[in-house]
PDB file of C-alpha atoms in Angstrom:
ATOM      1  CA  MET A 302       0.000   0.000   0.000  1.00 82.00           C
ATOM      2  CA  THR A 303       1.222   3.518  -0.857  1.00 89.00           C
ATOM      3  CA  ASN A 304       0.830   6.322   1.677  1.00 95.00           C
ATOM      4  CA  GLU A 305       1.475  10.043   1.359  1.00 97.00           C
ATOM      5  CA  VAL A 306       4.155  11.464   3.654  1.00 97.00           C
ATOM      6  CA  HIS A 307       3.032  14.938   4.707  1.00 96.00           C
ATOM      7  CA  ILE A 308       5.494  17.785   4.274  1.00 94.00           C
ATOM      8  CA  ASN A 309       5.866  18.337   8.019  1.00 94.00           C
ATOM      9  CA  GLN A 310       7.186  14.736   8.237  1.00 97.00           C
ATOM     10  CA  TRP A 311       9.592  14.825   5.266  1.00 96.00           C
ATOM     11  CA  LYS A 312      12.783  15.569   7.187  1.00 95.00           C
ATOM     12  CA  GLN A 313      12.178  12.893   9.828  1.00 96.00           C
ATOM     13  CA  PHE A 314      11.060  10.348   7.211  1.00 96.00           C
ATOM     14  CA  PHE A 315      14.133  10.961   5.029  1.00 96.00           C
ATOM     15  CA  ASP A 316      16.464  10.803   8.047  1.00 96.00           C
ATOM     16  CA  GLU A 317      14.974   7.456   9.129  1.00 95.00           C
ATOM     17  CA  GLU A 318      15.042   5.954   5.628  1.00 95.00           C
ATOM     18  CA  SER A 319      18.630   7.141   5.146  1.00 95.00           C
ATOM     19  CA  ARG A 320      19.696   5.503   8.403  1.00 95.00           C
ATOM     20  CA  HIS A 321      17.816   2.228   7.925  1.00 93.00           C
ATOM     21  CA  LYS A 322      18.530   1.658   4.239  1.00 94.00           C
ATOM     22  CA  LEU A 323      22.112   2.894   3.942  1.00 94.00           C
ATOM     23  CA  ASP A 324      23.974   0.879   1.272  1.00 93.00           C
ATOM     24  CA  TRP A 325      20.861  -0.912  -0.002  1.00 93.00           C
ATOM     25  CA  LEU A 326      20.943  -1.258  -3.785  1.00 93.00           C
ATOM     26  CA  THR A 327      18.691   1.239  -5.557  1.00 94.00           C
ATOM     27  CA  THR A 328      17.050   2.180  -8.819  1.00 94.00           C
ATOM     28  CA  VAL A 329      16.421   5.877  -9.456  1.00 95.00           C
ATOM     29  CA  GLU A 330      13.839   6.634 -12.140  1.00 94.00           C
ATOM     30  CA  VAL A 331      12.404   9.879 -13.469  1.00 92.00           C
ATOM     31  CA  LEU A 332       9.004   9.986 -15.112  1.00 90.00           C
ATOM     32  CA  SER A 333       8.186  12.895 -17.392  1.00 85.00           C
ATOM     33  CA  PRO A 334       5.281  13.465 -19.774  1.00 85.00           C
ATOM     34  CA  ASP A 335       7.702  14.207 -22.619  1.00 87.00           C
ATOM     35  CA  ASN A 336      10.208  11.369 -22.158  1.00 89.00           C
ATOM     36  CA  GLY A 337       8.373   8.698 -20.187  1.00 91.00           C
ATOM     37  CA  VAL A 338      10.414   6.681 -17.679  1.00 93.00           C
ATOM     38  CA  GLN A 339      14.149   7.355 -17.651  1.00 93.00           C
ATOM     39  CA  ILE A 340      16.450   5.258 -15.430  1.00 94.00           C
ATOM     40  CA  LEU A 341      19.096   7.515 -13.878  1.00 91.00           C
ATOM     41  CA  SER A 342      20.879   4.759 -11.992  1.00 91.00           C
ATOM     42  CA  ASP A 343      20.435   1.087 -11.226  1.00 93.00           C
ATOM     43  CA  GLY A 344      22.272  -1.028  -8.692  1.00 92.00           C
ATOM     44  CA  LEU A 345      24.084   1.779  -6.849  1.00 94.00           C
ATOM     45  CA  PRO A 346      24.014   1.687  -3.034  1.00 95.00           C
ATOM     46  CA  PHE A 347      21.722   4.129  -1.254  1.00 95.00           C
ATOM     47  CA  GLY A 348      23.577   7.020   0.346  1.00 95.00           C
ATOM     48  CA  GLY A 349      20.686   9.046   1.695  1.00 95.00           C
ATOM     49  CA  LEU A 350      17.933  11.599   1.235  1.00 96.00           C
ATOM     50  CA  THR A 351      17.986  15.189   2.416  1.00 96.00           C
ATOM     51  CA  PHE A 352      15.290  17.842   2.617  1.00 96.00           C
ATOM     52  CA  GLU A 353      16.080  21.551   2.697  1.00 93.00           C
ATOM     53  CA  ASP A 354      13.468  24.213   3.341  1.00 89.00           C
ATOM     54  CA  LYS A 355      15.033  27.675   3.087  1.00 86.00           C
ATOM     55  CA  ASP A 356      13.379  30.980   2.301  1.00 81.00           C
ATOM     56  CA  LYS A 357      10.239  29.271   0.993  1.00 79.00           C
ATOM     57  CA  SER A 358      12.411  27.309  -1.443  1.00 88.00           C
ATOM     58  CA  GLN A 359      12.358  23.560  -0.939  1.00 93.00           C
ATOM     59  CA  GLN A 360      14.683  20.910  -2.300  1.00 95.00           C
ATOM     60  CA  ILE A 361      15.092  17.163  -1.931  1.00 97.00           C
ATOM     61  CA  GLU A 362      18.413  15.508  -2.706  1.00 96.00           C
ATOM     62  CA  ILE A 363      18.772  11.788  -3.460  1.00 96.00           C
ATOM     63  CA  ILE A 364      22.313  10.423  -3.110  1.00 95.00           C
ATOM     64  CA  VAL A 365      23.363   7.009  -4.422  1.00 96.00           C
ATOM     65  CA  GLY A 366      26.763   5.439  -5.023  1.00 94.00           C
ATOM     66  CA  LYS A 367      29.744   3.963  -3.260  1.00 84.00           C
ATOM     67  CA  ASN A 368      32.490   6.552  -3.703  1.00 80.00           C
ATOM     68  CA  THR A 369      33.312   9.815  -5.440  1.00 76.00           C
ATOM     69  CA  GLU A 370      33.979   8.041  -8.737  1.00 79.00           C
ATOM     70  CA  HIS A 371      30.745   6.025  -8.809  1.00 81.00           C
ATOM     71  CA  HIS A 372      27.998   8.157  -7.356  1.00 87.00           C
ATOM     72  CA  GLN A 373      25.056  10.258  -8.387  1.00 92.00           C
ATOM     73  CA  THR A 374      23.081  13.046  -6.767  1.00 93.00           C
ATOM     74  CA  HIS A 375      19.624  13.889  -8.029  1.00 93.00           C
ATOM     75  CA  ASN A 376      18.022  17.190  -6.984  1.00 94.00           C
ATOM     76  CA  ILE A 377      14.294  17.788  -6.926  1.00 94.00           C
ATOM     77  CA  LEU A 378      14.027  21.564  -6.832  1.00 93.00           C
ATOM     78  CA  ALA A 379      10.332  22.104  -6.194  1.00 93.00           C
ATOM     79  CA  PRO A 380       8.909  18.986  -4.513  1.00 96.00           C
ATOM     80  CA  THR A 381       5.168  18.999  -3.934  1.00 95.00           C
ATOM     81  CA  LYS A 382       4.349  15.485  -2.684  1.00 97.00           C
ATOM     82  CA  VAL A 383       6.129  12.444  -1.291  1.00 97.00           C
ATOM     83  CA  TYR A 384       4.658   8.947  -1.286  1.00 97.00           C
ATOM     84  CA  PHE A 385       6.010   5.748   0.274  1.00 96.00           C
ATOM     85  CA  ARG A 386       5.091   2.227  -0.763  1.00 93.00           C
ATOM     86  CA  ARG A 387       5.860  -0.148   2.089  1.00 88.00           C
ATOM     87  CA  PRO A 388       8.480  -2.885   1.691  1.00 84.00           C
ATOM     88  CA  ASP A 389       7.496  -6.312   0.455  1.00 83.00           C
ATOM     89  CA  GLU A 390       9.411  -9.542  -0.125  1.00 81.00           C
ATOM     90  CA  ASN A 391      10.957  -8.153  -3.332  1.00 77.00           C
ATOM     91  CA  SER A 392      11.948  -4.616  -2.296  1.00 81.00           C
ATOM     92  CA  GLY A 393      12.766  -2.325   0.575  1.00 84.00           C
ATOM     93  CA  GLY A 394       9.962  -0.005  -0.439  1.00 89.00           C
ATOM     94  CA  THR A 395       9.492   2.718  -3.011  1.00 94.00           C
ATOM     95  CA  ILE A 396       9.674   6.461  -2.499  1.00 95.00           C
ATOM     96  CA  GLU A 397       7.864   8.561  -5.087  1.00 95.00           C
ATOM     97  CA  ILE A 398       8.443  12.316  -5.223  1.00 96.00           C
ATOM     98  CA  GLU A 399       6.354  14.707  -7.287  1.00 94.00           C
ATOM     99  CA  GLU A 400       7.909  17.929  -8.544  1.00 93.00           C
ATOM    100  CA  ALA A 401       5.969  21.129  -9.296  1.00 88.00           C
ATOM    101  CA  ASP A 402       6.596  20.957 -13.039  1.00 79.00           C
TER     102      ASP A 402
END
């Protein structure tokens, strides 16, 4: 089941997921109306999620990879919603983030 994570819980949720799933293998996908599903990375270890809320400007950062040579950071500059699908026997869960555009 997928549940919405309310904005006032984002920081705590991301901190907990970052702590509990550090180094888990990930897939990062972007879905856009123009390009469909694009896979940004697959099989890189999870490094963490951060949420910044400064001057009414919000940003979420997804970090994956094992070192400075094999890593990726994806920035979501205007997040509007966060959803979490609970873990099952085949995955550690799915985090979906909607961006304003």
